[in-house]
XYZ file of C-alpha atoms in Angstrom:
734
model
C 28.235 8.257 45.370
C 28.428 7.815 48.504
C 26.176 5.756 51.104
C 25.718 7.252 55.008
C 24.751 3.641 56.687
C 26.967 0.480 56.372
C 25.249 -1.950 54.336
C 24.243 -5.367 55.008
C 26.047 -8.171 53.795
C 24.309 -8.845 49.996
C 24.641 -12.910 51.091
C 22.247 -12.626 53.947
C 19.092 -13.796 53.142
C 15.544 -12.291 54.124
C 13.644 -15.056 54.188
C 9.995 -14.108 54.802
C 10.103 -11.567 52.623
C 8.375 -11.990 48.710
C 10.975 -10.851 46.110
C 8.428 -9.592 43.529
C 9.626 -6.941 41.042
C 10.433 -3.388 42.685
C 7.992 -2.045 39.819
C 4.743 -3.854 38.952
C 4.010 -2.879 35.422
C 0.572 -1.765 34.896
C -0.921 -2.259 31.106
C -3.114 0.850 30.895
C -5.465 1.269 28.327
C -4.308 3.059 25.373
C -6.982 5.370 25.477
C -6.838 9.125 23.516
C -8.544 11.698 25.169
C -8.214 15.868 25.334
C -5.008 15.025 27.995
C -3.498 12.842 25.779
C -3.516 15.167 22.855
C -2.257 18.348 25.181
C 0.535 15.731 26.140
C 1.276 15.229 22.972
C 1.602 18.830 21.492
C 3.701 20.157 24.632
C 6.091 17.004 23.500
C 6.061 17.978 20.187
C 5.672 21.948 20.551
C 9.187 23.164 19.512
C 8.272 20.685 16.179
C 4.873 22.449 15.872
C 6.246 25.856 16.120
C 8.996 24.868 13.430
C 6.419 23.397 10.973
C 4.452 26.698 11.020
C 7.089 28.960 10.675
C 8.317 27.316 7.487
C 4.672 26.601 6.286
C 3.745 30.564 7.101
C 7.250 32.180 5.641
C 6.330 31.706 1.678
C 2.071 31.941 2.487
C 3.176 35.466 4.454
C 4.967 35.965 0.646
C 2.394 35.299 -1.258
C -0.552 37.121 0.754
C 1.410 40.343 1.007
C 1.779 40.227 -2.661
C -2.226 40.068 -3.353
C -3.709 43.118 -5.135
C -7.477 43.927 -4.614
C -9.531 42.517 -7.571
C -12.990 43.542 -8.918
C -15.544 41.423 -9.978
C -18.781 42.510 -12.089
C -21.284 40.439 -13.879
C -24.255 40.551 -16.282
C -27.183 38.321 -16.291
C -29.471 37.732 -19.348
C -31.861 34.862 -21.067
C -31.542 33.831 -24.681
C -34.972 33.528 -26.230
C -36.198 31.596 -29.386
C -37.363 34.294 -31.755
C -41.233 34.745 -31.426
C -41.952 33.672 -34.632
C -40.995 30.046 -33.909
C -43.450 29.451 -31.272
C -46.285 30.609 -33.759
C -45.387 28.326 -35.925
C -44.949 25.430 -34.139
C -47.395 22.854 -34.015
C -47.043 21.961 -30.376
C -48.313 24.319 -27.978
C -46.222 23.169 -25.096
C -42.753 23.860 -26.943
C -40.927 26.122 -24.963
C -39.157 29.708 -26.746
C -36.189 29.111 -25.079
C -32.713 27.857 -26.395
C -29.968 25.738 -24.841
C -28.179 27.735 -22.060
C -25.273 25.149 -22.226
C -24.459 25.820 -26.326
C -25.243 29.988 -25.828
C -23.004 29.432 -22.583
C -20.301 27.984 -25.257
C -20.680 30.250 -27.882
C -20.228 33.492 -25.310
C -16.705 31.982 -24.415
C -16.118 31.144 -28.452
C -12.052 32.233 -29.554
C -13.567 34.677 -31.500
C -15.925 36.788 -29.569
C -12.376 36.181 -27.352
C -10.189 37.859 -30.186
C -12.801 40.947 -30.486
C -13.054 42.032 -26.846
C -9.501 41.894 -26.490
C -8.460 43.675 -29.335
C -11.271 46.413 -29.074
C -10.156 47.410 -25.123
C -6.986 46.970 -26.101
C -5.982 44.197 -23.391
C -2.468 44.439 -25.088
C -1.483 48.055 -23.018
C -2.447 46.384 -19.683
C 0.105 44.416 -17.601
C -2.116 42.715 -15.718
C -3.138 40.843 -18.970
C -0.403 41.410 -21.174
C 2.616 38.729 -20.175
C 4.913 40.948 -22.456
C 4.729 43.683 -20.113
C 5.591 42.327 -16.847
C 8.697 42.137 -15.162
C 9.639 38.891 -14.338
C 9.699 37.179 -10.695
C 12.449 35.284 -9.094
C 10.176 32.088 -9.229
C 9.651 32.681 -13.159
C 13.778 33.117 -12.968
C 14.110 30.078 -11.774
C 11.767 27.985 -12.741
C 13.064 29.162 -16.200
C 16.497 28.419 -15.568
C 15.444 24.672 -14.254
C 13.508 24.502 -17.531
C 16.824 25.071 -19.736
C 18.721 22.345 -18.107
C 16.476 19.935 -19.692
C 15.040 21.834 -22.586
C 17.819 22.705 -25.007
C 15.509 24.590 -27.011
C 15.730 28.172 -25.638
C 11.412 29.653 -24.849
C 10.522 32.547 -26.897
C 9.731 35.664 -25.460
C 6.063 37.054 -25.898
C 4.959 39.754 -28.692
C 3.980 43.155 -26.987
C 0.815 43.017 -29.559
C 0.594 39.214 -29.630
C -3.353 37.830 -28.938
C -2.182 34.052 -28.680
C -0.436 34.711 -24.845
C -3.339 37.531 -23.958
C -6.330 35.024 -24.565
C -5.449 32.738 -21.755
C -5.185 35.112 -19.084
C -8.560 36.754 -20.711
C -9.917 33.412 -19.875
C -8.961 32.941 -16.442
C -10.365 35.998 -15.513
C -13.686 35.943 -17.480
C -16.768 33.637 -16.262
C -19.551 32.368 -17.724
C -22.201 29.603 -16.400
C -25.253 29.101 -16.215
C -27.955 28.293 -13.287
C -28.925 24.558 -13.139
C -32.749 25.480 -11.834
C -33.073 28.058 -14.974
C -31.639 29.164 -18.031
C -30.380 32.440 -16.644
C -26.605 32.875 -17.964
C -23.998 34.639 -16.316
C -21.290 36.426 -17.615
C -18.605 37.407 -15.158
C -15.393 39.628 -15.427
C -12.325 39.749 -12.829
C -9.910 42.544 -12.937
C -7.522 44.769 -10.792
C -9.625 47.596 -12.577
C -13.036 48.018 -11.557
C -13.881 49.965 -15.268
C -12.729 47.108 -16.972
C -14.237 44.433 -14.977
C -17.914 46.221 -15.690
C -17.166 46.799 -19.186
C -16.020 43.402 -20.481
C -19.456 41.490 -19.531
C -20.937 44.052 -21.492
C -19.003 44.097 -24.141
C -19.516 40.188 -24.580
C -22.887 40.467 -24.897
C -22.688 42.844 -27.649
C -20.169 40.639 -29.939
C -22.475 37.903 -28.645
C -25.384 39.528 -30.573
C -23.004 40.405 -33.938
C -21.554 37.048 -34.209
C -25.485 35.175 -33.877
C -26.674 37.733 -36.077
C -24.283 37.126 -39.320
C -22.918 33.036 -38.607
C -27.138 31.527 -38.235
C -28.168 32.795 -42.383
C -24.605 31.200 -43.444
C -24.658 27.868 -41.709
C -28.121 27.407 -42.799
C -27.659 27.876 -46.434
C -24.918 25.386 -46.551
C -26.943 22.974 -44.833
C -29.499 23.164 -47.007
C -27.271 22.566 -50.029
C -25.874 19.897 -48.235
C -29.053 18.111 -47.326
C -29.728 18.175 -51.037
C -27.157 16.654 -52.042
C -27.751 13.911 -49.758
C -31.387 13.268 -50.802
C -30.392 12.605 -54.550
C -27.748 10.099 -53.398
C -30.137 8.419 -50.730
C -32.808 8.206 -53.109
C -30.299 6.278 -55.478
C -29.121 3.629 -52.908
C -32.790 3.160 -51.169
C -33.846 2.032 -55.040
C -30.475 -0.123 -55.483
C -31.532 -1.116 -52.269
C -34.924 -2.363 -53.135
C -34.342 -4.150 -56.420
C -31.359 -6.061 -54.978
C -33.837 -7.626 -52.637
C -36.326 -8.355 -55.115
C -34.020 -10.443 -57.515
C -32.639 -12.522 -54.905
C -36.156 -13.419 -53.879
C -36.743 -14.725 -57.402
C -33.717 -15.803 -58.015
C -33.768 -17.519 -55.515
C -37.348 -18.974 -55.222
C -37.283 -18.798 -51.379
C -40.621 -20.691 -50.050
C -41.877 -21.389 -46.400
C -41.263 -24.698 -45.911
C -42.274 -25.301 -42.134
C -43.363 -29.108 -42.378
C -39.947 -30.219 -43.882
C -38.074 -27.850 -41.423
C -39.426 -29.519 -38.573
C -39.020 -33.532 -39.865
C -35.684 -32.429 -40.736
C -34.875 -31.340 -37.400
C -36.296 -34.512 -35.369
C -33.889 -36.590 -37.880
C -30.956 -34.863 -36.860
C -31.513 -34.707 -33.411
C -31.742 -38.626 -33.820
C -28.553 -39.151 -35.812
C -27.135 -36.680 -33.398
C -28.735 -39.207 -30.184
C -27.309 -42.656 -31.833
C -23.397 -40.702 -32.952
C -23.551 -39.888 -28.686
C -24.185 -43.440 -28.069
C -21.777 -45.042 -30.489
C -18.737 -42.693 -28.813
C -19.639 -43.859 -25.413
C -19.421 -47.189 -26.091
C -16.141 -46.727 -28.423
C -14.624 -44.932 -25.367
C -15.584 -47.921 -22.670
C -14.020 -50.293 -25.320
C -11.152 -48.270 -25.606
C -10.701 -48.041 -21.866
C -10.547 -51.803 -21.572
C -8.477 -52.538 -24.240
C -5.867 -49.736 -22.777
C -6.070 -51.119 -19.414
C -5.610 -54.762 -21.018
C -2.748 -53.877 -22.868
C -1.206 -51.864 -19.917
C -0.142 -55.209 -18.050
C 1.324 -58.257 -18.431
C -0.576 -59.759 -15.566
C -3.891 -60.776 -16.295
C -5.035 -61.198 -13.077
C -4.381 -57.958 -12.532
C -5.656 -56.273 -15.348
C -9.094 -58.219 -14.975
C -9.578 -56.690 -11.607
C -9.877 -53.280 -12.743
C -12.195 -53.297 -15.483
C -15.648 -55.136 -16.126
C -14.958 -58.640 -17.390
C -17.120 -61.883 -18.626
C -18.256 -64.333 -16.372
C -15.979 -66.925 -17.229
C -12.931 -64.833 -17.189
C -14.666 -63.730 -13.492
C -14.688 -67.366 -12.149
C -10.719 -68.026 -13.440
C -9.860 -64.927 -11.637
C -11.609 -66.064 -8.694
C -10.397 -69.372 -8.683
C -6.527 -67.962 -8.791
C -7.061 -66.100 -6.105
C -8.568 -68.725 -3.928
C -5.679 -71.722 -4.682
C -3.237 -68.644 -4.294
C -4.934 -68.155 -0.770
C -4.806 -72.412 -0.360
C -1.187 -71.980 -0.681
C -0.358 -69.621 1.163
C -2.070 -71.228 4.436
C -0.194 -74.613 3.402
C 2.988 -72.451 3.263
C 2.430 -72.276 7.112
C 1.993 -75.396 7.681
C 4.414 -77.511 4.900
C 7.955 -76.016 3.535
C 8.188 -75.087 -0.427
C 9.183 -78.865 -1.128
C 6.291 -80.558 0.136
C 4.169 -82.962 -2.490
C 0.684 -80.793 -1.597
C 2.424 -77.633 -1.902
C 3.994 -78.785 -5.071
C 0.937 -79.657 -6.705
C -0.988 -76.605 -6.043
C 1.422 -75.018 -6.908
C 1.452 -76.529 -10.756
C -2.571 -75.840 -10.289
C -1.917 -72.223 -10.014
C 0.646 -72.300 -13.102
C -2.288 -73.890 -14.855
C -5.094 -71.495 -14.206
C -3.015 -68.627 -14.561
C -2.098 -69.490 -17.875
C -5.958 -70.239 -18.426
C -6.628 -66.945 -16.893
C -4.182 -65.181 -19.973
C -5.586 -66.777 -23.101
C -9.186 -65.936 -21.562
C -8.117 -62.559 -21.337
C -6.336 -62.499 -24.514
C -9.258 -63.999 -26.592
C -11.507 -60.973 -24.701
C -8.965 -58.769 -25.847
C -9.309 -59.418 -29.609
C -13.049 -59.073 -29.394
C -12.923 -55.972 -27.666
C -10.590 -54.814 -30.636
C -13.095 -56.064 -33.340
C -16.003 -54.445 -31.654
C -13.874 -51.372 -31.771
C -13.476 -51.397 -35.584
C -17.469 -52.121 -35.999
C -18.371 -48.949 -33.435
C -15.773 -47.012 -35.544
C -17.441 -47.942 -38.887
C -20.942 -47.045 -37.859
C -19.820 -43.831 -36.000
C -18.139 -42.912 -39.534
C -21.660 -43.579 -41.137
C -23.313 -41.939 -38.639
C -20.802 -38.441 -39.246
C -21.270 -38.671 -43.192
C -25.033 -38.180 -42.523
C -24.672 -35.481 -39.639
C -22.222 -33.631 -42.131
C -25.017 -33.743 -45.207
C -27.595 -33.027 -43.176
C -25.481 -29.881 -41.475
C -24.639 -28.598 -44.882
C -27.939 -28.457 -46.180
C -29.338 -26.691 -43.128
C -26.792 -24.520 -43.055
C -27.430 -23.176 -46.982
C -31.082 -22.815 -46.172
C -30.016 -20.858 -43.197
C -27.836 -19.031 -45.415
C -30.354 -17.817 -48.213
C -33.105 -16.697 -45.263
C -30.599 -14.655 -43.826
C -29.386 -12.865 -46.922
C -32.706 -12.127 -47.867
C -32.979 -10.669 -44.436
C -30.294 -9.053 -44.781
C -31.115 -7.235 -48.201
C -34.788 -6.652 -47.038
C -33.276 -4.952 -43.752
C -31.003 -3.060 -45.811
C -33.428 -1.513 -47.986
C -35.553 -0.231 -44.828
C -32.621 0.998 -43.595
C -32.325 3.116 -46.892
C -35.601 4.256 -47.128
C -35.871 5.363 -43.304
C -32.308 7.198 -43.553
C -34.512 9.093 -46.700
C -37.363 9.765 -44.564
C -34.982 11.374 -42.052
C -33.073 13.480 -44.790
C -36.745 14.748 -46.150
C -37.733 15.756 -42.897
C -34.537 17.979 -41.636
C -34.906 19.275 -45.391
C -38.147 20.478 -44.433
C -38.016 21.937 -41.290
C -34.374 23.995 -42.421
C -36.507 25.668 -45.149
C -39.045 26.162 -42.288
C -35.601 27.816 -40.140
C -34.355 30.040 -42.858
C -37.332 31.752 -42.923
C -36.808 32.784 -39.088
C -34.186 35.266 -37.287
C -31.515 33.498 -34.816
C -32.024 34.051 -31.572
C -33.621 36.748 -28.789
C -31.843 38.280 -25.885
C -33.272 39.605 -22.872
C -30.589 41.245 -20.531
C -31.779 40.947 -16.811
C -29.131 42.910 -15.475
C -25.888 44.661 -17.436
C -22.698 44.655 -15.700
C -22.107 47.618 -13.471
C -18.699 49.340 -11.769
C -17.941 47.179 -8.754
C -17.915 49.643 -5.583
C -16.102 46.969 -3.373
C -13.244 44.491 -4.063
C -13.646 40.947 -4.538
C -12.647 38.618 -1.218
C -11.852 39.136 2.021
C -8.757 41.174 3.515
C -5.122 40.056 4.046
C -5.656 39.556 7.452
C -8.895 36.939 7.179
C -6.346 34.815 4.523
C -3.236 35.577 7.164
C -5.327 34.130 10.148
C -6.485 31.105 8.175
C -2.743 30.516 6.830
C -1.668 30.895 10.053
C -4.603 28.323 11.214
C -4.101 25.981 8.113
C -0.313 25.902 9.231
C -0.726 24.950 12.652
C -3.034 22.080 11.620
C -0.809 20.867 9.612
C 1.938 20.925 11.706
C 0.065 19.452 14.347
C -1.414 16.833 12.443
C 2.504 16.069 10.730
C 3.330 16.041 15.025
C 0.435 13.002 15.399
C 1.610 11.567 12.224
C 5.553 11.449 13.783
C 3.920 10.330 17.134
C 1.762 7.877 15.848
C 4.395 6.034 13.616
C 6.666 5.935 16.936
C 8.261 2.958 17.480
C 10.776 3.415 20.203
C 10.542 1.974 23.766
C 9.692 4.880 25.926
C 8.269 2.852 29.054
C 8.002 -0.486 30.512
C 4.350 -0.627 29.444
C 5.459 -0.930 25.796
C 7.286 -3.892 26.671
C 4.830 -5.593 29.237
C 4.222 -7.948 26.752
C 7.274 -9.247 26.438
C 7.442 -12.422 28.467
C 9.987 -13.112 31.213
C 11.291 -9.552 31.552
C 11.669 -7.935 34.844
C 11.734 -4.039 34.954
C 14.370 -2.462 36.575
C 13.760 1.248 36.524
C 13.753 4.565 34.962
C 17.813 5.850 34.648
C 17.169 9.836 34.635
C 19.606 11.456 31.536
C 22.524 12.961 32.521
C 24.434 16.460 30.965
C 27.749 16.312 29.806
C 29.085 17.998 32.862
C 27.229 15.711 34.993
C 28.386 12.510 33.462
C 32.124 13.677 33.729
C 31.963 14.728 37.316
C 30.256 10.928 38.132
C 32.609 8.985 38.216
C 35.321 9.455 40.857
C 34.868 13.172 41.904
C 31.828 12.064 44.328
C 29.414 14.951 42.673
C 25.948 13.334 43.451
C 23.019 13.446 41.020
C 20.409 12.366 43.246
C 18.166 11.379 40.513
C 20.825 9.375 38.626
C 21.846 7.996 41.760
C 18.730 7.055 43.181
C 17.945 5.203 39.672
C 21.147 3.190 39.959
C 20.624 1.943 43.639
C 17.030 1.323 42.276
C 18.674 -1.356 39.238
C 20.713 -3.050 41.840
C 17.645 -3.582 44.314
C 15.588 -4.874 41.350
C 18.799 -7.336 40.946
C 18.858 -8.208 43.804
C 15.490 -8.775 44.515
C 15.269 -10.455 41.047
C 17.826 -13.160 42.887
C 16.048 -14.272 45.626
C 16.933 -11.232 47.950
C 20.730 -11.764 47.246
C 23.289 -9.642 44.722
C 23.891 -12.115 41.717
C 27.763 -12.916 41.892
C 27.988 -12.305 37.873
C 25.749 -9.855 35.891
C 26.228 -9.109 32.241
C 25.140 -5.582 31.094
C 24.183 -4.759 27.073
C 21.901 -3.846 24.893
C 20.081 -4.081 21.644
C 22.365 -1.872 20.055
C 25.650 0.497 20.324
C 25.283 4.177 21.969
C 22.529 2.655 24.518
C 24.274 3.630 27.826
C 25.558 0.535 28.459
C 28.646 0.984 29.526
C 27.625 4.192 31.469
C 25.215 1.709 33.204
C 28.035 -1.001 34.171
C 30.864 1.153 35.521
C 27.571 3.455 37.650
C 26.375 0.004 38.896
C 30.511 -0.434 39.966
C 30.815 2.465 41.544
C 27.589 1.810 43.367
C 28.843 -1.539 44.804
C 32.054 -0.497 45.620
C 30.640 2.150 47.631
C 28.382 0.493 49.806
C 32.168 -1.793 50.564
C 30.823 -5.027 48.133
C 33.994 -6.123 45.517
C 33.441 -5.593 42.258
C 35.348 -6.592 39.462
C 33.948 -4.457 36.232
C 35.033 -6.520 32.748
C 35.059 -4.691 29.754
C 33.380 -7.533 27.707
C 32.896 -5.486 24.340
C 36.022 -7.075 22.821
C 35.718 -4.902 19.486
C 34.868 -1.781 21.034
C 35.292 -1.420 24.688
C 36.181 1.960 25.733
C 36.192 1.391 29.551
C 39.694 1.804 29.550
C 39.635 5.667 28.812
C 37.666 6.079 31.842
C 40.145 4.039 34.412
C 43.210 5.221 32.912
C 44.250 1.834 34.098
C 47.246 1.851 31.648
C 47.526 -1.867 31.040
C 49.018 -2.872 28.056
C 46.698 -6.503 28.139
C 43.023 -6.744 28.458
C 40.720 -9.431 28.172
C 41.288 -10.177 24.210
C 44.887 -10.984 25.173
C 43.644 -13.354 28.292
C 41.290 -15.075 26.108
C 44.129 -15.706 23.258
C 46.896 -16.797 25.521
C 49.272 -14.175 25.514
C 48.528 -12.268 29.000
C 47.971 -14.241 32.312
C 45.248 -12.838 34.279
C 46.926 -11.365 36.955
C 48.863 -9.259 34.330
C 44.915 -8.081 32.801
C 43.475 -7.015 36.642
C 43.878 -3.065 37.598
C 43.069 -2.151 41.417
C 41.384 1.457 40.984
C 42.120 3.806 44.127
C 37.947 3.293 44.230
C 38.108 -0.322 45.509
C 36.886 -1.114 41.680
C 38.877 -3.982 40.251
C 39.079 -3.630 36.079
C 39.936 -5.435 33.262
C 40.139 -3.749 30.013
C 39.116 -4.947 26.709
C 42.788 -5.045 25.258
C 43.345 -5.254 21.610
C 40.971 -7.109 19.620
C 42.536 -9.823 17.410
C 41.242 -11.997 14.421
C 43.435 -14.940 16.007
C 41.974 -18.058 17.256
C 41.222 -17.909 21.153
C 43.132 -20.498 23.258
C 41.122 -20.465 26.382
C 37.467 -20.639 24.887
C 36.578 -21.016 28.915
C 38.122 -18.307 30.014
C 35.200 -16.084 30.673
C 33.454 -19.054 32.932
C 36.899 -18.686 34.546
C 37.300 -14.681 35.096
C 33.777 -15.605 36.919
C 34.558 -18.213 38.987
C 38.009 -16.343 39.664
C 35.909 -13.593 41.274
C 33.497 -15.874 43.270
C 36.187 -17.203 44.688
C 37.941 -13.642 46.201
C 34.159 -12.933 46.886
C 33.807 -10.133 44.089
C 30.573 -9.189 41.713
C 31.661 -9.747 38.351
C 29.674 -6.762 36.409
C 30.750 -7.582 32.236
C 30.257 -4.491 30.124
C 29.556 -6.693 27.016
C 28.848 -5.676 23.491
C 25.907 -5.380 21.780
C 23.406 -8.493 21.579
C 22.810 -7.991 18.062
C 26.189 -7.091 17.074
C 28.633 -10.004 18.882
C 27.809 -13.460 19.388
C 30.231 -13.363 22.430
C 27.173 -11.703 24.272
C 25.051 -14.638 24.079
C 27.864 -16.972 25.220
C 28.477 -14.562 27.985
C 24.766 -14.278 29.000
C 24.517 -18.116 29.356
C 27.428 -18.058 31.529
C 26.463 -15.374 33.965
C 23.952 -15.591 36.727
C 21.822 -12.585 35.998
C 21.740 -10.314 32.613
C 20.498 -6.555 32.452
C 19.469 -5.145 29.089
C 19.805 -1.515 29.110
C 17.299 0.275 26.670
C 17.791 3.615 25.540
C 14.620 5.743 26.219
C 13.029 7.394 22.428
C 16.092 5.505 20.367
C 15.651 1.959 20.790
C 13.132 -0.009 18.849
C 10.649 -2.438 20.526
C 10.985 -4.734 17.722
C 15.308 -4.537 18.514
C 14.343 -5.429 22.248
C 11.908 -8.022 21.733
C 14.849 -9.885 19.180
C 17.927 -8.891 21.328
C 15.754 -10.748 24.838
C 15.229 -13.619 22.766
C 18.378 -14.412 21.877
C 19.743 -13.971 25.134
C 16.909 -16.105 27.064
C 18.376 -19.365 27.584
C 18.016 -21.999 30.301
C 20.026 -20.303 33.353
C 19.272 -16.893 32.338
C 15.244 -16.952 31.606
C 14.598 -13.661 33.330
C 15.717 -10.395 31.949
C 15.988 -7.696 34.081
C 15.324 -4.594 31.763
C 16.413 -0.930 32.632
C 15.634 2.199 30.519
C 17.885 4.364 30.342
C 18.377 7.976 29.116
C 15.045 8.859 30.340
C 14.189 12.800 29.711
C 12.262 13.431 32.933
C 10.134 16.358 31.519
C 8.976 14.797 28.924
C 8.439 11.376 30.230
C 6.304 13.032 32.820
C 3.838 14.245 29.306
C 3.276 10.520 28.412
C -0.274 8.473 29.485
C 2.115 5.855 30.786
C 1.401 4.093 33.943
C 5.127 5.487 35.265
C 4.893 8.943 33.591
C 4.778 10.700 37.206
C 7.737 8.380 38.292
C 10.077 11.345 37.718
C 7.779 14.523 39.146
C 8.737 14.692 42.975
C 12.464 13.878 42.123
C 12.408 16.270 39.593
C 11.597 19.127 42.114
C 14.022 17.737 44.292
C 16.696 17.809 42.048
C 15.751 21.493 40.596
C 15.976 22.455 44.172
C 19.368 20.845 45.176
C 20.840 22.430 42.303
C 19.023 25.955 43.084
C-alpha cells in the first residue's frame, strides 16, 4: 500500500467539522418484490441448477422407461326385474338396484379369478410378476429387506393367481356416477385388444355369478328366518307371562297420594337434618377455637361469645390500655401500676373461668345435636329404604313389560321378512342394460413423454427455487449494516471486499495494489478517526465473535496502511492461545506476549522492528502458568503512547477468550470484524454486549470478506457500494 501525499498529523484537531460516522445506516423496509425475487434467483443460481439436475436425473430415467397404455371402458345400468315393480304396492318405487352394491359385486374375487383364467393373464409379463426381469431397484430393495428379514421370500409361481390378482385390480376400474346409477367398467393395459376384452368379459361373468347366487341365498335365508320365528315366538310368550305373574304377585297398585305425603315428609326431615348439621359445624368451630389456645382473651376475639364474656374482655382491654398509659408516666414499681396489674390478673382469671364455662356449655350442646342428628338419620334411612323398595318394584315391572313388547316387535319384523323373502323367491335376480360395450381403443392413454418431461422440469425448477427461498429465509448471517442497525451503540466502519489467495499473499509487503481492498481499509481508518473526535485512537483492539472471520488480516492491513502514512504503529498479536501473526512477519523472536505477561521476558525482548516501519510483538508460546504482570497490557499501551505509537491489538475471538473482554476495557477503541455471510447476527449481538464498557461504549464494526458481486444482488441500502469500484477493479486487472 502506498500513498501519494504527505498525510496530516493524526493528532491535529479538525474543529469545525462534525464527526458523524462515514457510513450512515438507512434502514430499508423489508419489502419483497419481483426485483428481490430476481436477485435471490441470481444469488442461488448454482444451487438451483444443481437441485434441478438432481431431481431431473431419476425423473428422466423413469419417463424414458414409460410405455404407452390403452384404456377401454363399458357403461351399464343394473335394473330390478320388471315383475318387482308390477307387484309393488308403492308406485313410486324405483326399478334400479343399489349401484354401490353392484359395483362391489363387479369387483368380487370370484369374478376376478374367472377373468384371469379365461383370458390367460398368466402368460402376460405385464400382469404376471414371475415373467418379469428383476430391475436394479427391485434387487436393491430385496437386498435391503434381507438385512432385516431372516426368512427368504418365496418367488412367485408362474401359474399362481395370487400374484396376478393385485396387478389385475390395479388395471381395473369400476365406479358409478354420483348423479346417476350408471356403472362404468374400465381396464388399462399395454395391449389394446386386452383392454377392450376385459370389461366385456367382466360383465358376462357378473351375469352368470348373479344368476346362480340369488336363488341359493334366498333358500338359505328362508330356512334361517323360519327357525328364528319359532324361537322368537317362544321368547315373546315367556316375556308376557313373566310380566303378568310379577304384577299379580307384588300387587302393584298406584298410590299417588301416599307417594306425595311420603315425599313431603322426606323433604321436611331432610331440611331439619341440614339445620342440625349447620349448628353442629358452628359449635365445633367454637370448641376448636377455644381449645386451640390457652389465652382466653385471644380466643374470644375470633368467635361470637355471650355478652358477659364480651364485657369482661372489653374491661380487660381497657385495663391493659390504662396500664400502658401509667407506664408512660410512672415506673413499674409505682403503687398505681402495681394495683392495676393486680386488677388485670383478676380480670384475666375471671375471663378464663367464664370462657371455660362457655366451652362446657358448647360441648353439652354438641352432644345434644349429635343425638338429634342420629335420630334424624334413622328416620331418613327408613324412609329412603321404603321409597327405594317401591321404586324397585315399579322399575322391575316396567322392565318386564318393555321386554315383552320388544320380543313381540322382533317377532313381527321376522314375520314381515319371511313374507318378503317368499315374494322375492318367485322373481329373477336382476336385469342388465349395457349402454355401451367396450371397444378397442385407437389412441394411447395420457400424454406424451415430452409433456411429462416439461412438467417434471417445471416441477424440479419450482422445487429448486422453493428450496432456495427456504434457505434464504433461514439465513441469519450478517450481510449488511442494515441487519445490525438495531444493535445499540455500534458504528459502521465499512465493507471490506474478499481477497483472492494470490492477492492475500501479495498485499502484505510487496506493494501489489488491490484498489477495492485498499480503499476499504482506508475507509475503516477514516471511520476510526471520525468516531474518535477527529484523531486516531492511541490503542485499537481488532477482534471478532468467532475465529476465521478475518480479524488478523484486517489488523495487519490497518498497521500497513498507517505505516505507509508515516504513522508509528505497534502491532501486537493478542491472541494468546492461537496467535499466527508471527508467520507473516517472520520475526524469529523466541519470546512473545505470553512470556512477557508471565515474567519470563522483558518488553525489549519481544518487540520486532520490521523494515516496513511496523513494530511487532508476537503472541509467544501459550502457557497455563500464572501471570506475573497482571497489568502488562496496560504497560504496553502506556509504553506505545509515550513513544507516539498507535497500538493495534489482534486479539482472540470474544466468545472464546476472556482476555479480549479485559483488553477492550483498556483500549481506546474496539474494531469488531464480522465475516460476510458467515457470522450470525445473534453471535454479533452477544459479542458486542460482552465488549461494551464505560470507556469503550461504542463499538466500530467492519464487515469483512464481502463478495462484491453477490452483495450487489441483495436489496440492502449499501448494495450498490461496490458497483463502481468493481468496474474500476476489473478494468485495472485488464
